């Protein structure tokens, strides 16, 4: 595994996407990121003290598109598993791939595709206490425990977990994800392009990665949309 380290970079995902000589599990690590982007083009706050990194996964032509659609879910449970190995706390998996701790977000993930590689970008709040616009919605390991952590130890632990989960049977991985399902049992509203698709009670994540939601006594499946928890 090749490792590229930077004190500051515009975007770890962008760096890998622009390289012409990518290899499987190339990894770029940065102390700060100035132009990070999250899902749906949202700003990705990337401050010093975070574990900020991206790594590659070379496409295997023998795997189906459906299998690769699971990557955000696999990345999410890999972060959760890696964090539990570092500090065994009550982490939760929020569909589709956010990790929560004490009802606050501790990690963001962005999966992109370039040529025959997937780029998996991850930002974990580790030692930082500045979360920018998400100050009231985010937390970090240090905020919770008062301890200081090696961000690189966390990064390599997460990548090792990813390698493990990626090679595992999908039913096993999905059961793991559902055992940490943050949304299960919560009343939620699903918003797409500013329009409500419905409200109901969140259930398990289905085999195909969609979220089961019980609406007016009937189960529906959702694969797109921002999830808002009703208070």
Coordinates of C-alpha atoms in Angstrom, one line a residue:
X1 CA 0.0 0.0 0.0
X2 CA 1.5 3.3 -1.1
X3 CA 0.9 6.2 1.4
X4 CA 1.0 9.9 0.4
X5 CA 1.1 12.4 3.3
X6 CA 0.3 16.1 3.3
X7 CA 0.2 18.8 6.0
X8 CA -2.5 20.5 3.8
X9 CA -4.3 19.6 0.6
X10 CA -7.3 20.8 -1.3
X11 CA -9.0 17.4 -1.3
X12 CA -7.7 13.9 -0.7
X13 CA -10.2 12.5 -3.1
X14 CA -9.3 15.0 -5.8
X15 CA -5.6 14.1 -5.4
X16 CA -6.2 10.5 -6.1
X17 CA -8.6 11.2 -9.0
X18 CA -5.9 13.3 -10.7
X19 CA -3.2 10.6 -10.4
X20 CA -2.6 8.6 -13.6
X21 CA -0.7 5.8 -11.9
X22 CA -3.2 4.6 -9.3
X23 CA -2.7 1.2 -7.6
X24 CA -5.0 -0.7 -5.4
X25 CA -5.2 0.7 -1.8
X26 CA -3.2 3.8 -2.5
X27 CA -3.9 6.0 0.4
X28 CA -3.5 9.8 0.9
X29 CA -3.5 11.3 4.3
X30 CA -3.8 15.0 5.2
X31 CA -3.7 17.0 8.4
X32 CA -6.1 19.6 6.9
X33 CA -8.2 19.8 3.8
X34 CA -9.2 23.1 2.2
X35 CA -11.8 22.1 -0.4
X36 CA -13.4 18.9 0.9
X37 CA -16.7 17.9 -0.5
X38 CA -19.3 15.6 1.0
X39 CA -22.2 13.8 -0.5
X40 CA -24.6 15.9 -2.7
X41 CA -21.8 18.5 -3.0
X42 CA -22.1 19.6 0.6
X43 CA -19.1 21.4 2.1
X44 CA -16.9 19.0 4.1
X45 CA -15.4 20.7 7.1
X46 CA -11.9 19.4 7.5
X47 CA -10.0 20.8 10.5
X48 CA -6.7 19.8 12.0
X49 CA -7.1 17.0 14.5
X50 CA -9.3 14.9 12.2
X51 CA -8.3 11.7 10.5
X52 CA -8.6 12.9 6.9
X53 CA -7.8 10.3 4.2
X54 CA -8.8 8.6 1.0
X55 CA -7.9 5.3 -0.5
X56 CA -8.5 3.4 -3.7
X57 CA -10.2 0.2 -4.5
X58 CA -9.6 -1.3 -8.0
X59 CA -12.7 -2.4 -9.8
X60 CA -13.0 -6.2 -10.2
X61 CA -14.9 -6.9 -13.4
X62 CA -16.2 -10.1 -11.9
X63 CA -18.2 -8.2 -9.3
X64 CA -21.6 -6.7 -10.2
X65 CA -22.8 -3.1 -10.0
X66 CA -25.1 -4.1 -7.2
X67 CA -22.1 -5.4 -5.2
X68 CA -20.3 -2.1 -5.7
X69 CA -23.4 -0.1 -4.7
X70 CA -22.8 -1.5 -1.2
X71 CA -19.4 0.3 -0.9
X72 CA -20.8 3.3 1.1
X73 CA -22.4 0.9 3.6
X74 CA -19.2 -1.2 3.8
X75 CA -17.1 1.9 4.3
X76 CA -19.4 3.0 7.1
X77 CA -19.3 -0.2 9.1
X78 CA -15.5 -0.3 8.5
X79 CA -15.2 3.1 10.2
X80 CA -17.4 1.9 13.1
X81 CA -15.5 -1.3 13.5
X82 CA -12.1 0.5 13.4
X83 CA -13.2 3.1 16.0
X84 CA -14.5 0.3 18.3
X85 CA -11.1 -1.3 18.2
X86 CA -9.5 2.0 19.2
X87 CA -12.1 3.0 21.8
X88 CA -15.1 0.7 22.5
X89 CA -17.9 3.2 22.7
X90 CA -21.6 3.1 21.7
X91 CA -21.2 4.1 18.0
X92 CA -24.2 3.9 15.7
X93 CA -24.5 3.5 11.9
X94 CA -26.8 6.1 10.4
X95 CA -28.0 5.1 6.9
X96 CA -26.5 5.5 4.4
X97 CA -22.9 5.8 5.8
X98 CA -22.6 8.3 8.7
X99 CA -21.3 7.2 12.1
X100 CA -22.9 8.7 15.2
X101 CA -21.8 8.9 18.8
X102 CA -24.1 10.2 21.5
X103 CA -26.5 11.4 18.9
X104 CA -23.9 13.5 17.1
X105 CA -22.0 12.8 13.8
X106 CA -18.4 11.7 14.2
X107 CA -17.6 10.7 10.6
X108 CA -18.4 11.6 7.0
X109 CA -17.8 9.4 3.9
X110 CA -17.7 10.1 0.2
X111 CA -17.3 7.3 -2.5
X112 CA -16.5 8.3 -6.0
X113 CA -15.5 6.5 -9.2
X114 CA -12.6 7.4 -11.6
X115 CA -11.7 5.1 -14.5
X116 CA -11.5 1.6 -13.0
X117 CA -11.0 2.7 -9.4
X118 CA -13.3 3.7 -6.6
X119 CA -12.1 6.5 -4.3
X120 CA -13.3 6.2 -0.7
X121 CA -12.8 9.5 1.2
X122 CA -13.3 9.5 4.9
X123 CA -13.1 12.2 7.6
X124 CA -13.3 11.2 11.3
X125 CA -13.5 13.7 14.1
X126 CA -10.7 12.5 16.4
X127 CA -8.8 15.2 18.3
X128 CA -10.6 18.3 17.0
X129 CA -13.2 20.3 18.8
X130 CA -14.1 22.8 16.0
X131 CA -16.8 21.4 13.6
X132 CA -17.5 24.6 11.7
X133 CA -21.2 25.0 10.6
X134 CA -22.0 21.6 12.3
X135 CA -20.8 22.7 15.8
X136 CA -24.0 21.6 17.5
X137 CA -24.4 18.4 15.4
X138 CA -21.0 16.9 15.6
X139 CA -18.6 15.5 18.1
X140 CA -15.1 13.9 18.3
X141 CA -13.5 11.1 20.2
X142 CA -11.5 13.6 22.2
X143 CA -14.7 15.5 23.1
X144 CA -16.2 12.3 24.5
X145 CA -13.2 10.7 26.3
X146 CA -10.8 13.6 26.9
X147 CA -8.0 11.5 25.4
X148 CA -5.7 12.3 22.6
X149 CA -5.4 9.7 19.7
X150 CA -3.0 8.9 16.9
X151 CA -5.0 9.7 13.7
X152 CA -2.8 7.4 11.7
X153 CA -3.5 4.4 14.0
X154 CA -7.2 5.1 13.4
X155 CA -6.8 5.4 9.7
X156 CA -4.9 2.1 9.3
X157 CA -7.3 0.4 11.6
X158 CA -10.3 1.5 9.4
X159 CA -8.6 0.4 6.2
X160 CA -7.9 -3.0 7.7
X161 CA -11.5 -3.3 8.7
X162 CA -12.6 -2.3 5.2
X163 CA -10.4 -5.1 3.7
X164 CA -12.1 -7.5 6.1
X165 CA -15.6 -6.5 5.5
X166 CA -15.2 -6.1 1.7
X167 CA -14.2 -9.8 1.5
X168 CA -17.0 -11.0 3.9
X169 CA -20.3 -12.5 3.0
X170 CA -22.8 -9.6 2.4
X171 CA -25.5 -11.1 4.7
X172 CA -23.0 -11.1 7.6
X173 CA -21.9 -7.5 6.9
X174 CA -25.6 -6.4 6.6
X175 CA -26.4 -8.0 9.9
X176 CA -23.5 -6.2 11.5
X177 CA -24.7 -2.9 10.0
X178 CA -28.3 -3.4 11.2
X179 CA -27.1 -4.3 14.7
X180 CA -25.9 -0.7 15.0
X181 CA -28.8 0.9 13.0
X182 CA -29.2 4.4 14.4
X183 CA -32.5 5.2 12.7
X184 CA -34.3 2.0 13.6
X185 CA -37.5 2.7 15.5
X186 CA -37.2 6.5 15.0
X187 CA -39.9 8.5 13.3
X188 CA -38.3 10.0 10.2
X189 CA -39.2 12.1 7.2
X190 CA -37.5 11.5 3.8
X191 CA -36.8 14.6 1.8
X192 CA -35.7 14.6 -1.9
X193 CA -35.0 17.8 -3.8
X194 CA -36.8 19.7 -1.1
X195 CA -40.0 17.6 -1.4
X196 CA -41.2 15.2 1.3
X197 CA -41.4 11.6 0.1
X198 CA -43.2 10.6 3.3
X199 CA -42.8 10.1 7.0
X200 CA -42.8 6.9 9.0
X201 CA -40.9 4.6 11.3
X202 CA -37.5 3.5 10.2
X203 CA -36.8 -0.2 10.1
X204 CA -33.8 -2.4 9.0
X205 CA -31.6 -1.7 6.0
X206 CA -32.7 -4.1 3.3
X207 CA -30.5 -6.6 1.4
X208 CA -30.1 -4.2 -1.5
X209 CA -29.0 -1.4 0.8
X210 CA -32.3 0.5 0.8
X211 CA -33.9 1.7 4.0
X212 CA -37.2 0.1 5.1
X213 CA -39.7 2.6 6.4
X214 CA -43.1 1.8 7.7
X215 CA -45.6 4.4 6.5
X216 CA -49.3 4.1 7.4
X217 CA -48.9 0.4 8.2
X218 CA -47.1 -0.4 5.0
X219 CA -43.4 -1.0 4.4
X220 CA -41.7 1.1 1.8
X221 CA -38.1 1.1 0.6
X222 CA -36.0 4.2 0.0
X223 CA -32.6 4.5 -1.7
X224 CA -32.3 8.2 -2.2
X225 CA -33.1 11.2 0.0
X226 CA -31.9 13.1 3.1
X227 CA -33.2 11.7 6.3
X228 CA -34.6 14.0 8.9
X229 CA -35.4 12.6 12.4
X230 CA -38.7 14.0 13.8
X231 CA -38.4 15.4 17.3

